[in-house]
Amino acid sequence: MTVPVRPADDPAALDAAAEILAGGGLVAVPTETVYGLAADATNGRAVARIFEAKGRPRFNPLIAHVDSIARAERLVDLGRLGHALADAFWPGPLTVVAKRRAGSDISDLSAAGLDTLAVRWPDAPAMTALIGRLDRPIAAPSANPSGAVSPTTAAHVAAGLGDRVDLILDGGPCRVGLESTIVAIDEEKATLLRAGGVERGRVEAIAGPLATPEAASAPTAPGMLSSHYAPPVPLRLNAQLPHTGESWLAFGSQQPIENIQMFNLSPTGNLAEAAANLFAGLTELGGLGKPIAVSPIPESGLGEAINDRLRRAAAAKG
Ligand code: TXA
Ligand code: MG
């Protein structure tokens, strides 16, 4: 059976998607970062289906997606700092991890039994429309099998999850292309759990210097195990040029080389463009079955998150 794919901006498709979610089903939904595998976050059985579809370890908690700061506040205590971050970056590619409220109806499985919860208001009309129609938070990890790269197109979702999802909403390629930045708030201290779509500098302008998880008591993100982002072939980072037999993930004004398949993340050296193209590039070159030579990417701005994903992908395959 092939999975139905419908336009993410079609109200009838959104009605159908909301009905599937209300019945405990799974819908792949585009967001500005990557496609999410959505389920009703208050329905433990629906959330269990997410883990099953992804083949994901059960202890890995999920982000609760919301459509307002008020809905986030019903789930967690954002505190002064969480509100400042929400005001600055929501809706957008920032996830805040904060103390979970006792009365919230988030399923324990979704929060993996932790006393904190990750919340995000995405800049994604289909996702927020579904949260509104359902009138509940939506749990959504990236819509890839565990260990594969995050999908940035509907076709990429279908290739990875196939009919383990009930419906795919197609919103075209994701604008940001990297997962959200995750910041944990503990009292008035902020810790960077995952570099992502909002650059560190922009978060630090609001929250002050960010602690690193190693130095902090905040829980680290289990999904940040070094093997998380893995194309099925080895990666060679900071490669000046590809070797014979490698494919080439290039960045900047490199000239093509005969007999070498090149995917250029951004011919003009633009980091936002490179971020948006990263997972598509890894998926396309990974499918060739050859090792990938990766050109150096500057560590500034979004380069921090791009290099983080590349290091994880490289570590996974030694
Ligand atoms: O951009 C994104 O964040 C996408 C879109 C769909 O919103 N979602 C996403 O979810 O990337 P996922 O599950 O693939 O990654 C979320 C990360 C995981 O590494 C998880 O361990 C971490 O967030 N996380 C969730 N709840 C947490 C918590 N309470 N404490 C620490 N880390 C948490
Ligand atoms: Mg993921």
XYZ file of C-alpha atoms and ligand atoms in Angstrom:
352
model
C 0.000 0.000 0.000
C 1.358 3.417 -0.870
C 0.887 6.181 1.633
C -1.424 9.057 0.628
C 0.316 12.394 0.040
C -1.795 15.566 0.087
C -1.004 19.297 -0.132
C -0.249 20.828 3.255
C -2.203 24.000 2.412
C -5.425 22.189 1.433
C -8.066 22.715 4.175
C -9.754 19.383 3.323
C -6.396 17.598 3.700
C -5.890 19.328 7.060
C -9.364 18.202 8.168
C -8.492 14.631 7.186
C -5.131 14.884 8.958
C -6.749 16.209 12.136
C -9.220 13.321 12.049
C -6.370 10.808 11.732
C -4.564 12.427 14.683
C -7.740 12.481 16.796
C -8.127 8.753 16.096
C -4.607 8.005 17.311
C -2.928 7.875 13.880
C 0.307 9.319 12.504
C 0.689 12.162 10.008
C 3.945 13.481 8.542
C 3.764 17.276 8.664
C 6.121 19.861 7.140
C 7.668 22.434 9.457
C 10.135 25.213 8.706
C 12.958 23.021 10.073
C 12.318 19.417 8.928
C 9.260 17.173 8.448
C 7.780 15.933 11.740
C 6.077 12.610 12.471
C 3.031 13.897 14.314
C 0.743 12.271 16.876
C -1.606 13.523 19.599
C 0.836 14.182 22.467
C -1.833 13.359 25.054
C -2.524 9.884 23.614
C 0.027 7.365 24.869
C -0.930 4.727 22.310
C -0.578 7.167 19.441
C 2.820 8.257 20.782
C 3.863 4.610 21.060
C 3.178 4.279 17.334
C 5.728 7.065 16.679
C 8.467 5.076 18.424
C 7.406 1.938 16.590
C 7.403 3.650 13.174
C 10.837 5.186 13.751
C 12.362 2.193 15.476
C 13.378 4.715 18.141
C 14.570 3.922 21.692
C 11.671 4.472 24.051
C 13.629 6.612 26.455
C 14.063 9.391 23.934
C 11.584 12.191 24.781
C 9.604 14.063 22.117
C 9.049 17.759 21.483
C 5.487 18.946 22.236
C 4.498 21.352 19.463
C 2.169 24.210 20.363
C 0.433 27.071 18.558
C 0.782 29.814 21.181
C 2.798 30.818 24.218
C -0.338 30.292 26.302
C -0.541 26.649 25.201
C 3.146 26.193 26.023
C 2.603 27.699 29.473
C -0.096 25.121 30.205
C 2.537 22.400 29.681
C 5.671 23.904 31.243
C 6.776 26.754 33.468
C 8.681 28.933 31.000
C 9.813 31.401 33.632
C 11.196 34.831 32.800
C 13.955 33.526 30.554
C 11.719 31.065 28.705
C 9.241 33.867 28.007
C 11.993 36.127 26.742
C 13.161 33.405 24.346
C 9.601 32.608 23.259
C 8.899 36.304 22.604
C 12.058 36.607 20.541
C 11.917 33.417 18.466
C 8.394 31.953 18.377
C 6.955 30.948 16.073
C 10.302 29.635 14.856
C 13.105 27.068 15.007
C 13.757 27.196 18.766
C 12.784 24.471 21.263
C 12.698 25.288 24.971
C 13.146 22.538 27.576
C 11.593 23.583 30.890
C 9.985 22.151 34.032
C 6.896 20.181 33.165
C 3.687 21.207 34.922
C 2.150 18.552 37.122
C -1.350 18.988 35.703
C -0.427 18.810 32.019
C -2.050 16.007 30.032
C 1.077 15.163 27.986
C 1.466 11.372 27.895
C 4.309 10.093 30.056
C 5.660 8.190 27.081
C 5.969 11.416 25.090
C 7.964 13.045 27.902
C 9.844 9.757 28.476
C 8.962 10.056 32.142
C 11.182 13.139 32.637
C 10.118 16.053 34.822
C 11.086 18.424 32.004
C 9.377 18.853 28.638
C 10.601 20.201 25.300
C 8.135 22.664 23.717
C 8.202 24.472 20.397
C 5.856 26.775 18.500
C 6.903 26.157 14.914
C 6.625 28.679 12.085
C 4.645 26.121 10.129
C 1.021 26.829 9.132
C 0.020 23.168 8.609
C 1.374 22.103 12.002
C -0.229 24.990 13.888
C -3.506 24.450 12.001
C -3.519 20.811 13.171
C -2.771 21.771 16.779
C -5.690 24.213 16.602
C -8.083 21.702 15.005
C -7.102 19.022 17.532
C -6.953 21.595 20.342
C -4.085 19.582 21.814
C -0.280 19.676 21.673
C 1.288 17.511 18.951
C 4.287 15.288 19.642
C 6.589 15.175 16.618
C 10.121 13.924 16.205
C 11.780 14.278 12.816
C 9.963 11.973 10.358
C 12.892 9.622 9.652
C 13.661 6.087 10.761
C 15.909 6.237 13.845
C 19.525 6.736 12.760
C 18.723 8.219 9.333
C 18.976 11.883 8.411
C 15.969 14.142 8.986
C 13.665 14.526 5.960
C 13.282 17.924 4.297
C 10.854 16.850 1.546
C 7.683 14.726 1.394
C 9.417 12.291 -0.968
C 12.208 11.854 1.573
C 9.586 11.006 4.253
C 7.891 8.471 1.978
C 11.215 6.826 1.137
C 12.130 6.436 4.827
C 8.838 5.620 6.550
C 6.629 4.387 3.704
C 3.244 3.187 4.938
C 4.245 3.284 8.602
C 2.602 6.739 8.449
C -1.118 7.183 7.662
C -0.821 10.418 5.641
C 1.951 12.719 4.416
C 1.228 16.438 4.070
C 3.445 17.890 1.343
C 4.561 21.466 1.980
C 7.536 21.408 -0.384
C 11.162 21.613 0.788
C 11.690 22.893 4.349
C 12.863 26.494 4.510
C 15.462 26.094 7.302
C 16.441 22.468 6.652
C 18.086 21.870 10.053
C 16.284 20.844 13.228
C 15.430 23.440 15.853
C 17.958 24.816 18.304
C 17.242 23.268 21.731
C 17.826 25.338 24.872
C 17.171 24.006 28.382
C 16.060 26.519 31.003
C 16.899 25.763 34.615
C 16.096 28.593 37.005
C 17.687 31.461 35.091
C 20.422 29.404 33.429
C 20.248 28.434 29.748
C 22.053 25.423 28.287
C 22.475 24.693 24.576
C 21.395 21.057 24.112
C 21.405 21.125 20.310
C 22.692 23.696 17.823
C 20.048 24.270 15.156
C 18.031 26.696 13.096
C 18.507 29.700 15.406
C 22.185 30.672 15.618
C 23.874 30.619 19.043
C 24.641 34.335 18.847
C 20.973 35.254 18.471
C 20.014 33.120 21.491
C 22.881 34.513 23.567
C 21.747 38.073 22.764
C 18.603 37.245 24.793
C 19.795 34.605 27.289
C 23.443 35.517 27.839
C 26.271 32.980 27.365
C 24.890 29.446 26.903
C 26.226 26.632 29.068
C 27.245 23.371 27.396
C 25.521 20.127 28.493
C 28.807 18.591 29.717
C 29.279 21.430 32.163
C 25.663 21.558 33.250
C 23.306 19.547 35.415
C 20.506 19.919 32.839
C 19.538 16.644 31.163
C 21.285 16.161 27.858
C 19.257 15.292 24.788
C 19.393 11.512 24.401
C 18.917 11.953 20.654
C 22.257 13.689 20.556
C 24.106 10.385 20.832
C 26.934 10.696 18.343
C 25.406 8.123 15.987
C 22.137 10.007 15.510
C 22.570 11.451 12.014
C 23.860 8.787 9.700
C 23.874 8.367 5.954
C 24.724 4.756 4.997
C 28.293 5.584 3.868
C 31.453 7.006 5.506
C 32.087 10.763 5.518
C 35.479 12.456 5.280
C 35.223 15.947 6.775
C 37.241 19.070 5.945
C 38.301 17.516 2.647
C 40.044 20.037 0.409
C 39.217 17.898 -2.656
C 37.547 14.505 -3.183
C 39.567 11.372 -3.875
C 38.794 8.970 -6.733
C 35.845 6.788 -5.707
C 34.332 9.389 -3.402
C 31.343 11.633 -3.992
C 31.633 15.292 -3.009
C 29.531 17.432 -0.696
C 30.911 20.822 -1.712
C 30.513 24.330 -0.289
C 31.391 27.560 -2.068
C 32.703 28.239 -5.549
C 34.276 24.848 -6.312
C 34.525 23.702 -9.917
C 33.087 20.272 -10.784
C 35.638 17.448 -11.207
C 35.333 14.827 -13.936
C 33.832 11.493 -12.780
C 33.063 12.864 -9.304
C 29.409 13.349 -8.333
C 29.171 16.720 -6.641
C 26.328 18.168 -4.553
C 27.108 21.794 -3.776
C 25.444 22.948 -0.532
C 25.808 26.583 -1.576
C 27.866 27.720 -4.572
C 27.830 31.272 -3.162
C 29.001 30.134 0.296
C 25.729 31.102 2.005
C 25.260 29.186 5.297
C 21.450 29.455 5.377
C 21.296 27.956 1.884
C 23.777 25.257 2.911
C 21.656 24.391 5.974
C 18.518 24.112 3.848
C 20.311 21.757 1.434
C 22.305 19.683 3.951
C 20.018 16.682 4.519
C 18.954 16.508 0.863
C 22.649 16.464 -0.074
C 23.518 13.750 2.451
C 20.541 11.677 1.301
C 21.311 12.065 -2.403
C 25.037 11.324 -2.101
C 24.457 8.613 0.530
C 22.268 6.829 -2.008
C 25.233 6.489 -4.393
C 26.876 4.061 -1.968
C 30.306 5.741 -2.094
C 32.199 7.511 0.710
C 31.507 11.245 0.793
C 34.226 13.916 0.878
C 32.881 17.024 2.633
C 34.354 20.467 1.984
C 35.228 22.649 5.014
C 32.275 24.702 6.336
C 32.936 27.817 8.450
C 31.964 27.364 12.124
C 30.253 30.791 12.370
C 26.472 31.347 12.591
C 24.489 28.381 11.212
C 27.828 26.703 10.463
C 27.907 25.498 14.087
C 24.765 23.389 13.569
C 25.802 22.245 10.079
C 29.204 21.067 11.365
C 27.537 19.409 14.372
C 25.343 17.296 12.050
C 28.300 16.490 9.799
C 30.475 15.381 12.750
C 27.685 13.101 14.001
C 27.197 11.633 10.543
C 30.949 11.033 10.239
C 31.284 9.544 13.737
C 28.490 7.079 13.051
C 30.463 5.381 10.291
C 33.955 5.871 11.710
O 13.079 20.964 14.351
C 12.763 20.099 15.159
O 13.025 20.182 16.384
C 11.974 18.885 14.618
C 10.612 19.373 14.126
C 9.725 18.250 13.665
O 9.988 20.120 15.139
N 11.834 17.879 15.639
C 12.894 17.150 16.069
O 12.565 16.201 17.030
O 14.030 17.297 15.649
P 13.529 15.007 17.421
O 12.727 14.143 18.320
O 14.077 14.381 16.214
O 14.649 15.712 18.253
C 14.313 16.307 19.510
C 15.442 16.202 20.462
C 15.842 14.767 20.794
O 17.237 14.685 20.676
C 15.392 14.597 22.237
O 16.240 13.734 22.941
C 15.473 16.014 22.755
O 15.031 16.797 21.681
N 14.584 16.235 23.897
C 13.238 16.153 23.908
N 12.754 16.355 25.152
C 13.813 16.599 25.954
C 13.972 16.883 27.350
N 12.935 16.957 28.179
N 15.230 17.073 27.816
C 16.293 17.005 26.985
N 16.200 16.730 25.660
C 14.989 16.519 25.150
Mg 15.440 13.480 14.961
